Short mmCIF file of C-alpha atoms and ligand atoms in Angstrom, two decimals:
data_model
loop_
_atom_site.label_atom_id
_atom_site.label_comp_id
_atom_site.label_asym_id
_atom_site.label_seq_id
_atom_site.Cartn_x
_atom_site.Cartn_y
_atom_site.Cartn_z
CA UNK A 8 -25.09 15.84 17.89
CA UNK A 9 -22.19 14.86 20.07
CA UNK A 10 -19.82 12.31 18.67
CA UNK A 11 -17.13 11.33 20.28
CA UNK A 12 -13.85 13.18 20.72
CA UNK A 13 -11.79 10.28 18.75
CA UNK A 14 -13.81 11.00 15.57
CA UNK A 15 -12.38 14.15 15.37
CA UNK A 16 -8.51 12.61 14.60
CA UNK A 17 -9.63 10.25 11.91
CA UNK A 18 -7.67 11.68 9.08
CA UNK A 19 -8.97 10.22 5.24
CA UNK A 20 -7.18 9.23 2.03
CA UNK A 21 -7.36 11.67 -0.17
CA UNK A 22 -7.03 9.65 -3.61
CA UNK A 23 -10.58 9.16 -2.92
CA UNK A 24 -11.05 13.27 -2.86
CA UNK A 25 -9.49 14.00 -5.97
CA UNK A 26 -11.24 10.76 -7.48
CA UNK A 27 -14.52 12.34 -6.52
CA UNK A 28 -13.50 15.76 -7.66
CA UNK A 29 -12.00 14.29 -11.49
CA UNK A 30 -15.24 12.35 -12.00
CA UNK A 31 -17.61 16.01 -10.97
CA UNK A 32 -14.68 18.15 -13.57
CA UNK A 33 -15.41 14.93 -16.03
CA UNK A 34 -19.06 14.85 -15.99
CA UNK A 35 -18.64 18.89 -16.46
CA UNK A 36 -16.74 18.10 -19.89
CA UNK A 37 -13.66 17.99 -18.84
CA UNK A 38 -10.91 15.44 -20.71
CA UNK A 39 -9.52 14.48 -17.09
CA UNK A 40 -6.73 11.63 -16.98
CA UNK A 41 -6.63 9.95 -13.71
CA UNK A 42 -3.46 9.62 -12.34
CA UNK A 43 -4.46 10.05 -8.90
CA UNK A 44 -6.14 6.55 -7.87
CA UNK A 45 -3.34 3.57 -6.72
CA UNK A 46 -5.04 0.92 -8.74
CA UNK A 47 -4.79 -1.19 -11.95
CA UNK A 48 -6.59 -0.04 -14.71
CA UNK A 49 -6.54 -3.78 -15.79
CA UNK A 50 -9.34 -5.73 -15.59
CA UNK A 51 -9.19 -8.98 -12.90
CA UNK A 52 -7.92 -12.29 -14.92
CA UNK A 53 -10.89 -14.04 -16.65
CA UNK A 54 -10.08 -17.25 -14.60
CA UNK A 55 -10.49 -15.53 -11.47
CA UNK A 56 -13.79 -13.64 -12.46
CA UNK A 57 -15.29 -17.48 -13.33
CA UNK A 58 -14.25 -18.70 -9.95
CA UNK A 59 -16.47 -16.05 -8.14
CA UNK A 60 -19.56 -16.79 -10.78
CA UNK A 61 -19.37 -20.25 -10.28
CA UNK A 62 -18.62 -20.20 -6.65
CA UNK A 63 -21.91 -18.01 -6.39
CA UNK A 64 -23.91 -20.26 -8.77
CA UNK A 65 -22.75 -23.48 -6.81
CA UNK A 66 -24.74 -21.66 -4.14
CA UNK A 67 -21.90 -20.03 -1.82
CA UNK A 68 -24.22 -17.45 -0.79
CA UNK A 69 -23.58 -17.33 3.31
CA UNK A 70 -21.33 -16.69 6.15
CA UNK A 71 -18.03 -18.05 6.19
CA UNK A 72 -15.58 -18.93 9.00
CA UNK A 73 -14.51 -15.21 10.11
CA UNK A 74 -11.11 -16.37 9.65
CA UNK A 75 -11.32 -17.62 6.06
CA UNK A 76 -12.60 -20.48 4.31
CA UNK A 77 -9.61 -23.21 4.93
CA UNK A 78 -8.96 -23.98 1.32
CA UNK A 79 -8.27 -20.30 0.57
CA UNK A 80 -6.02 -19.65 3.65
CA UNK A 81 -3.99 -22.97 2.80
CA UNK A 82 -3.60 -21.22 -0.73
CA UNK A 83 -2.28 -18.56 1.08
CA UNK A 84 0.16 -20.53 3.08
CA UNK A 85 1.46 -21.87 -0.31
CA UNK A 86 1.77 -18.85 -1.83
CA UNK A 87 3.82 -17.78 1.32
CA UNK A 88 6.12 -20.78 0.67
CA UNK A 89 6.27 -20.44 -2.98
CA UNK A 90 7.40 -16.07 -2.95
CA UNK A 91 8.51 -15.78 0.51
CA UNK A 92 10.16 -19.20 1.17
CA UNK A 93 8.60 -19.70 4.78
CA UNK A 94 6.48 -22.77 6.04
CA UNK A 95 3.31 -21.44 7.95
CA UNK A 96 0.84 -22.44 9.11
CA UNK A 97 -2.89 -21.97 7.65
CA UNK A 98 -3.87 -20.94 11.09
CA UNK A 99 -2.02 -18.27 11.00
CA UNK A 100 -3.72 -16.83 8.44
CA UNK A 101 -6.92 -14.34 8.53
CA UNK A 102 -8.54 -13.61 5.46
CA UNK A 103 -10.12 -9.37 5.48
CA UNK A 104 -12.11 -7.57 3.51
CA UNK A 105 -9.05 -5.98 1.63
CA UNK A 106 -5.30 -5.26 2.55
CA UNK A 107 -6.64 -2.21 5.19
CA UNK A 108 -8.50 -3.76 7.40
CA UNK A 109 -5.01 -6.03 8.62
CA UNK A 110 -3.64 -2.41 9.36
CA UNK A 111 -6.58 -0.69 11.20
CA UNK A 112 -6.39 -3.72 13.18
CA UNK A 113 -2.90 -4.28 13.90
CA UNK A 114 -3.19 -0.65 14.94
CA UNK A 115 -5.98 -0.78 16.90
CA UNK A 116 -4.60 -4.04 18.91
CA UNK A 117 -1.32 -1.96 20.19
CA UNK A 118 -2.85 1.66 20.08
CA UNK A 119 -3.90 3.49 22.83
CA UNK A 120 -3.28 6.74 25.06
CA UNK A 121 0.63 6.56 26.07
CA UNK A 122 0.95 4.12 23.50
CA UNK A 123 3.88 5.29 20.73
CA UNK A 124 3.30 3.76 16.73
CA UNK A 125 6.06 4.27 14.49
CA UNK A 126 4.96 4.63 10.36
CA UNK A 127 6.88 5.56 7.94
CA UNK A 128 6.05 9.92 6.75
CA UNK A 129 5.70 9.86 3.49
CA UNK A 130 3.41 6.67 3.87
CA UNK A 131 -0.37 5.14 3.27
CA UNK A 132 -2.43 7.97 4.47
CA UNK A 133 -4.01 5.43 7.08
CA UNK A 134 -1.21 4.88 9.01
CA UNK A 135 -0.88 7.74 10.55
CA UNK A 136 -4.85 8.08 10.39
CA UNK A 137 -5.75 5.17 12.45
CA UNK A 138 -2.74 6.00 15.12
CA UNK A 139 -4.01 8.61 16.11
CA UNK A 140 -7.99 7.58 16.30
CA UNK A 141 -6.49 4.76 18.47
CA UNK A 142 -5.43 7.31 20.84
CA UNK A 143 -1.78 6.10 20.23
CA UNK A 144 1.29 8.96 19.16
CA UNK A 145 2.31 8.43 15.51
CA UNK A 146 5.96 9.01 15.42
CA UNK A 147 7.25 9.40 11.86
CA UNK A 148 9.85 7.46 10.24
CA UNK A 149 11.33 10.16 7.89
CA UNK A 150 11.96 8.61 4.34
CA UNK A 151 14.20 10.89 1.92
CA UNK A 152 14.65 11.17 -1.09
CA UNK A 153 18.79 10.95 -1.06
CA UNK A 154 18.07 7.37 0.75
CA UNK A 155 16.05 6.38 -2.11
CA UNK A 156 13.44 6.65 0.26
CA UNK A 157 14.35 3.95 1.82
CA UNK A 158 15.34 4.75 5.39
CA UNK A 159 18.50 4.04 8.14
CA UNK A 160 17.22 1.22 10.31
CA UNK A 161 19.85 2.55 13.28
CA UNK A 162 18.15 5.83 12.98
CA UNK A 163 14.74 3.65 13.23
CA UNK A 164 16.19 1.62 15.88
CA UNK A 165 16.90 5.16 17.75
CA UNK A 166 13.32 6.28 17.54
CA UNK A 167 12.26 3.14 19.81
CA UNK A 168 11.17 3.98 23.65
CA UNK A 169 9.57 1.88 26.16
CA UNK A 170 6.21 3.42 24.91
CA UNK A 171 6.71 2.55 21.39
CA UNK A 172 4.41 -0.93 20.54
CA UNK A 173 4.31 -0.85 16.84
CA UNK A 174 6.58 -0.27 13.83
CA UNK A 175 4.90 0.03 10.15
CA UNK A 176 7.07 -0.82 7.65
CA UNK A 177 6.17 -0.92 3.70
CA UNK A 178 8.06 -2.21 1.02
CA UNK A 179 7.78 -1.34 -1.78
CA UNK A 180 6.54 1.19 -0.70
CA UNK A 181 3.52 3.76 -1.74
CA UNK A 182 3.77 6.31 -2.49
CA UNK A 183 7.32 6.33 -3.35
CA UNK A 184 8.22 3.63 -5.16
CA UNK A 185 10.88 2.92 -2.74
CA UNK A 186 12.27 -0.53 -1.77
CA UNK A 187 14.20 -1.10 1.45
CA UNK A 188 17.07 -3.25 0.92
CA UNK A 189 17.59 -6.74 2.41
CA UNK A 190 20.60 -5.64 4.44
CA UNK A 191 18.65 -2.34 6.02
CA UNK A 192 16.17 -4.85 7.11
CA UNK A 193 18.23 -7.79 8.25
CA UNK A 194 20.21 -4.93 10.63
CA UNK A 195 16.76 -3.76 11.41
CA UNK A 196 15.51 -7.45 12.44
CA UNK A 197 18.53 -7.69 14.56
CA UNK A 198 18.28 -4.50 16.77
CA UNK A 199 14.61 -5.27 17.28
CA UNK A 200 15.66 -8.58 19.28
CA UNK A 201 16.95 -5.81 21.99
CA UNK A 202 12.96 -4.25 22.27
CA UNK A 203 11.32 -7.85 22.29
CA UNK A 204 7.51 -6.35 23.22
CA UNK A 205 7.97 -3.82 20.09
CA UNK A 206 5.70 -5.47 17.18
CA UNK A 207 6.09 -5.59 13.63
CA UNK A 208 3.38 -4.84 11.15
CA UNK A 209 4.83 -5.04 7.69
CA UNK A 210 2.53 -4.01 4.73
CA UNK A 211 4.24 -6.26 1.72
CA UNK A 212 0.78 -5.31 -0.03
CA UNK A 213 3.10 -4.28 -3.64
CA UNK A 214 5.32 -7.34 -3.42
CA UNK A 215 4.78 -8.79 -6.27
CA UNK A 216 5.41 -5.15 -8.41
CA UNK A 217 8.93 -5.25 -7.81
CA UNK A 218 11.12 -4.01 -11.60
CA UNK A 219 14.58 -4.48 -12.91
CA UNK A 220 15.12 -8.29 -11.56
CA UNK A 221 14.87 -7.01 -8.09
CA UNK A 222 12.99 -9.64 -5.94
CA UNK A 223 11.09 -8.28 -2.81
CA UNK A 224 12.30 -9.22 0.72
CA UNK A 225 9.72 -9.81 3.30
CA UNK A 226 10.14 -9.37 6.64
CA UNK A 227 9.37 -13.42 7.43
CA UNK A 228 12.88 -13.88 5.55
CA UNK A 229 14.13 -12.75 9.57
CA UNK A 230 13.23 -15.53 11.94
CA UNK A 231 14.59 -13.32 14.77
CA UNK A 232 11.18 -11.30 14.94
CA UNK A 233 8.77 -13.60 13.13
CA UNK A 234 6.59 -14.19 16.62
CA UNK A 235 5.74 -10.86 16.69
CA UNK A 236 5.67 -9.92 12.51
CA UNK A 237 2.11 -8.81 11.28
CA UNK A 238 2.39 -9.64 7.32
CA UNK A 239 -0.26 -7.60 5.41
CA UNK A 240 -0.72 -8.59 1.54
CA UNK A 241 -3.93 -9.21 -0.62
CA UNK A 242 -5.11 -9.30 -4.20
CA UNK A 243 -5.79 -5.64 -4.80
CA UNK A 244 -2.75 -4.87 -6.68
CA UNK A 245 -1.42 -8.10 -7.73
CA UNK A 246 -4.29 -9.72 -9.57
CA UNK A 247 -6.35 -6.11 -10.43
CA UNK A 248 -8.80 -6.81 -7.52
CA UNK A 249 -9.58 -3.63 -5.62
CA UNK A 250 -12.95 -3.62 -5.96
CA UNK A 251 -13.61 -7.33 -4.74
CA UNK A 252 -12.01 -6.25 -1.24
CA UNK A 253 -10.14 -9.08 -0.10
CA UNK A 254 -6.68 -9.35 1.33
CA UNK A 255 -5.27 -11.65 3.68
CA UNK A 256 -2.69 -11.13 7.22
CA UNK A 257 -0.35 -13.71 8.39
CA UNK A 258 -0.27 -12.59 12.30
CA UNK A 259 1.73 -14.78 15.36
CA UNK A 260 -0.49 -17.21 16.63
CA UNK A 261 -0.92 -15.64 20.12
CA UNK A 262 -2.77 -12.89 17.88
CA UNK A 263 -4.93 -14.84 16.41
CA UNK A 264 -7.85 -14.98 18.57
CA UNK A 265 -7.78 -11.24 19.52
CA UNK A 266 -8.11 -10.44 15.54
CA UNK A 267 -10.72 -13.34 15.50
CA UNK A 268 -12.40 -11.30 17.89
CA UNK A 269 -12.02 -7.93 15.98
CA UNK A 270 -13.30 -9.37 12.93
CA UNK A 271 -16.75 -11.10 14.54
CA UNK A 272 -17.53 -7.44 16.06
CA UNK A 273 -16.16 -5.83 12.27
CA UNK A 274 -17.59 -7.63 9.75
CA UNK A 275 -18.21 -11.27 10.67
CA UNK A 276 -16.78 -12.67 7.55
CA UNK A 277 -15.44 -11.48 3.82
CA UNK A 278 -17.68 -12.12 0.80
CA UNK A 279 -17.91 -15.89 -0.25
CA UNK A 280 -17.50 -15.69 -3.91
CA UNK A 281 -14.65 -13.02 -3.61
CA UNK A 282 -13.24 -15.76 -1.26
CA UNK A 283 -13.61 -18.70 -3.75
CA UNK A 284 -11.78 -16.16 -6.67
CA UNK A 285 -9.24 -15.50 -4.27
CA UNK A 286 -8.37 -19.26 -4.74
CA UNK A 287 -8.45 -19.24 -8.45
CA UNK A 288 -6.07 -16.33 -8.17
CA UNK A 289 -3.62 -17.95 -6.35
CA UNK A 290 -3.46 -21.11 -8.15
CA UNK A 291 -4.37 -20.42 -11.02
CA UNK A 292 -1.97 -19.28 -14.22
CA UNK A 293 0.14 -16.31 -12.91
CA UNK A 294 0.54 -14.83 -16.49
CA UNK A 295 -1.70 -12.47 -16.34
CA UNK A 296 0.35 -10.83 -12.93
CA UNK A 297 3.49 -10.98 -15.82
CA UNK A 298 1.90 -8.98 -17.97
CA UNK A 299 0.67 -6.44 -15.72
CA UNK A 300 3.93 -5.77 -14.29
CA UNK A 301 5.29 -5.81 -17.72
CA UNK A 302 3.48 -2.84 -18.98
CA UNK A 303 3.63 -1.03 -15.28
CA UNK A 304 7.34 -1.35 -15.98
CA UNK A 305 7.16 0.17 -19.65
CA UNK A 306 4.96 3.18 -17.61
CA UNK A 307 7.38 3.43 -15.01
CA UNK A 308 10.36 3.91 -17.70
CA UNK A 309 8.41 6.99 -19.42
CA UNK A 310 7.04 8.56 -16.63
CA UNK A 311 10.80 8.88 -15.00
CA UNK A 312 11.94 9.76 -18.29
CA UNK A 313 9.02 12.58 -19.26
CA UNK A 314 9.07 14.11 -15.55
CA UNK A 315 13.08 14.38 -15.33
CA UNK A 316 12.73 16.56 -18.75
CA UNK A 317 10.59 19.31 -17.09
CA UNK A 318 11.91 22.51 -15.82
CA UNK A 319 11.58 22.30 -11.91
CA UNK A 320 11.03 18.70 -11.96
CA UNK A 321 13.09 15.60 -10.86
CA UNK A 322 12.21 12.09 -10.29
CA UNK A 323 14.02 9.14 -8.86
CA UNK A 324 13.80 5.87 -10.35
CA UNK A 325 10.78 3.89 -8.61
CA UNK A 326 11.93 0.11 -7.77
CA UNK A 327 8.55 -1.43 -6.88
CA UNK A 328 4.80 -0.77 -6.88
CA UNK A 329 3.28 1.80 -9.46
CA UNK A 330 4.02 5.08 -8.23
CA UNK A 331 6.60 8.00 -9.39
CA UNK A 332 7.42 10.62 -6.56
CA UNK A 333 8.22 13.53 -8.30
CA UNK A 334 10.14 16.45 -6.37
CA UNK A 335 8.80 19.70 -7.84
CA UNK A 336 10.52 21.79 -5.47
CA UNK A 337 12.49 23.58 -7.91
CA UNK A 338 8.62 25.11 -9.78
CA UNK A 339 8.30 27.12 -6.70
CA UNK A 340 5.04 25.52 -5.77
CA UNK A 341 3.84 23.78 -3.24
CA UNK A 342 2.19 19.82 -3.15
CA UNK A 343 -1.10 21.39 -2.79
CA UNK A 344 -0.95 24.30 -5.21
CA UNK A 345 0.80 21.98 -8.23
CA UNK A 346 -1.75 19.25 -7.36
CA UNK A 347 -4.96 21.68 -7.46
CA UNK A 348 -3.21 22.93 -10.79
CA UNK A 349 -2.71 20.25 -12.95
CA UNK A 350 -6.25 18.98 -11.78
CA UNK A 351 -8.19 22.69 -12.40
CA UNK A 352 -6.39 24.07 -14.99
CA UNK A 353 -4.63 20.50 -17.23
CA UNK A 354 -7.29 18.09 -16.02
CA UNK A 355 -4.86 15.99 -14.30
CA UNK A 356 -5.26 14.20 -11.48
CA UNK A 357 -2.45 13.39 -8.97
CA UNK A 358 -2.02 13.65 -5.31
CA UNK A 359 -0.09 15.88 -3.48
CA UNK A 360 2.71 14.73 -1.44
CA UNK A 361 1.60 16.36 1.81
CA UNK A 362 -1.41 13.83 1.84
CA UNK A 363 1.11 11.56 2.42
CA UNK A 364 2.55 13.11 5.40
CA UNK A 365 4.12 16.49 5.91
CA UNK A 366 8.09 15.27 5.13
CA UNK A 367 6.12 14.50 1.51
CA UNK A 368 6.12 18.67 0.91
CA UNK A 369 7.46 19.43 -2.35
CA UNK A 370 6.71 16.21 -4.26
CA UNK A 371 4.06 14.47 -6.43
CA UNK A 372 2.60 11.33 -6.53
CA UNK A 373 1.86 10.14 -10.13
CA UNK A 374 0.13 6.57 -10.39
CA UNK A 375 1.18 4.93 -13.82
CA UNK A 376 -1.57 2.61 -13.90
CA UNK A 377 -2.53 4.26 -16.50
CA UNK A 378 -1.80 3.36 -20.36
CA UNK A 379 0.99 5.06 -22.31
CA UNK A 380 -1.13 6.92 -24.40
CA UNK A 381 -2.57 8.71 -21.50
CA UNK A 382 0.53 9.13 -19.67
CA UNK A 383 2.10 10.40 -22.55
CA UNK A 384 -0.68 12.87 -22.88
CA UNK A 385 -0.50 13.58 -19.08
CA UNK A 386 2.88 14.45 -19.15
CA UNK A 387 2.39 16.93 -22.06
CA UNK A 388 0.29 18.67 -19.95
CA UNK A 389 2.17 18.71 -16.68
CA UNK A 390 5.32 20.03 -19.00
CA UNK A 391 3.68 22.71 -20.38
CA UNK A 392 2.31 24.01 -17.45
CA UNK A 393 5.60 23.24 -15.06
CA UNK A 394 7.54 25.88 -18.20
CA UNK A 395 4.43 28.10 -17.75
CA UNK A 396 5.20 28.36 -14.01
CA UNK A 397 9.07 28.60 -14.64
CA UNK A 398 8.15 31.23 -17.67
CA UNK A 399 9.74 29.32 -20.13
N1 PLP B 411 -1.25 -0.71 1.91
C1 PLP B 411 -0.77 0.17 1.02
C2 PLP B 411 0.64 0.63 1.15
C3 PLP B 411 -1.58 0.63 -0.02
O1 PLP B 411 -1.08 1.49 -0.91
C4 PLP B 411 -2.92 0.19 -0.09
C5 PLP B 411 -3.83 0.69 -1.13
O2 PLP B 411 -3.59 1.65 -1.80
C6 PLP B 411 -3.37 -0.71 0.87
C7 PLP B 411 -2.51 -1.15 1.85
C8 PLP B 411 -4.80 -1.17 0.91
O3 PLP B 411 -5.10 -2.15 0.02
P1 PLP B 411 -6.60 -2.67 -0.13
O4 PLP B 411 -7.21 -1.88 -1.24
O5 PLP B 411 -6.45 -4.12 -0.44
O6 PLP B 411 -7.31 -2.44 1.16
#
């Protein structure tokens, strides 16, 4: 077999490892609690689950445009205009089969050999995964911890060369929980107008999980840059909808027919009924998106409480999303080792925060989409073992 050499610097995510290896420990016996997997353990809205039923039953079985079906990408315009106070156009909009597929695209567009991608490191696994298979160098935006992991937009600015093509931005951001402030991105915005053929993707996928009366800022609020902003979002995380694989991009309409293009080779179109549910999501009663973040917030309060009590352990507030990036420097271990423990030994799942990028060594990611019973019961095993490991 001879593949070819690209396929060789496709990297992987590896939530989906350590979700593989918790459900083989769990069918062994195991009592494993999974806070490894970035999703809601919420079930999708009732409303929206009728929408795909019916739309299925009222025959919706085929193709659709590869862009979209036009009533769901003007609901996506309006939802634009009603959270990020922009007017676009429908046009604009391509509907994917999930938040991803906006990113492997976007990267795919500007990547090649020569070609220079910045993303932030720690980041979504992909990033940096789909750089390099596009032949492109990923050059890592370097989010710390002291920042807030958040990051200096002159020190981003200063990364820029006249091979660079594409900067990633996420906010809020997984895995950290991090939120970049308006006025980092507004000075951002306004450098960029000096590299006018450097592109934008920004990957607002969490912007609705935003805590403590802290609204999100998208990267449309800049009109400076908005002919060349990719916006990535979808219904994954807002309305419990990983599974149905649908997410939407807002890309600069001398984009659109390239992606057009991408997505009749790709996949042709996304799923009709998860389509028609995407509607119902989006107009429908946004209660249910209130109560989710409500009890994500309650989990984010006693995760950041229980891991800042643990010899070795430290944790900064998270701002948005549902992730807690714990530094566990001070236990001596490494991502890998801690991760492989608490999985192994306390049947907890997390991810190390080398699979993240390598400046995510000596942290943690913990996913509190999980209830407070089970976090609760996580974190009594993480503490015990953390004062094993410090002998205490
Ligand atoms: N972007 C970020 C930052 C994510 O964390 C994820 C999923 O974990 C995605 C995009 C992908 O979302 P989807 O499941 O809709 O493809």
């Amino acid at each position: 077999m001879i593949l070819s050499a690209k396929m060789s610097k496709l990297g992987t995510e590896t939530a989906f490892d350590v979700l593989a290896r918790a459900g083989q420990l769990s069918d062994a016996g195991m009592d494993v609690i999974n806070l490894g997997i970035g999703q809601p353990d919420f079930p999708t809205p009732d409303n929206i689950v009728q929408a795909g039923i019916q739309a299925l039953k009222d025959g919706h079985h085929g193709y659709t445009a590869s862009n979209g079906i036009p009533a769901l990408r003007e609901a996506v315009a309006a939802d634009i205009h009603k959270y990020r106070n922009v007017e676009v156009s429908p046009l604009q909009i391509m509907i994917m089969p999930g938040g991803k597929v906006t990113m492997s695209f976007a990267i795919e567009m500007f990547g090649e050999q020569g070609a220079e991608i910045l993303y932030p490191n720690p980041g979504f696994p992909i990033y940096e995964s789909m750089i390099r298979y596009s032949g492109a160098t990923p050059v890592p935006m370097a989010l710390l911890e002291e920042n807030g992991f958040s990051f200096d937009a002159d020190q981003v600015l200063s990364l820029i060369t006249d091979k660079t093509r594409l900067i990633i931005l996420n906010t809020p951001a997984n895995p950290t929980g991090g939120i970049v402030e308006k006025a980092e991105l507004a000075k951002l915005a306004n450098g960029l107008k000096d590299h006018p053929n450097v592109y934008i993707l920004s990957d607002e996928i969490y912007s609705r999980l935003t805590y403590d009366g802290l609204t999100h800022c998208s990267l449309l609020s800049f009109p400076e840059i908005r002919d060349r902003l990719i916006v990535l979002d979808g219904w994954s995380k807002t309305y419990a909808m990983t599974g149905w694989r649908l997410g939407w991009g807002l890309w600069p309409e001398q984009l659109i027919p390239h992606v057009n293009r991408l997505c009749v080779n790709y996949h042709s179109c996304v799923n009709a009924s998860a389509q028609y549910a995407g509607i119902a999501a989006l107009t429908g009663d946004q209660s249910p998106v209130d109560e989710m973040l409500q009890a994500f917030n309650e989990r984010r309060l006693l995760i950041h409480d229980r891991l800042n009590q643990m010899p070795g352990v430290s944790c900064i507030l998270p701002k948005g999303a549902f992730y807690a990036f714990a530094n566990i420097k001070g236990t001596g271990q490494t991502s890998k080792q801690m991760q492989d423990l608490l999985l192994e030994k306390e049947g907890v799942a997390t991810i190390a925060g080398t699979s993240f990028g390598a400046d995510g060594e000596g942290y943690i990611r913990f996913s509190y989409a999980n209830s407070l019973d089970n976090i609760n019961r996580a974190m009594d095993r993480t503490d015990a073992l953390t004062r094993n490991l410090m002998g205490q």
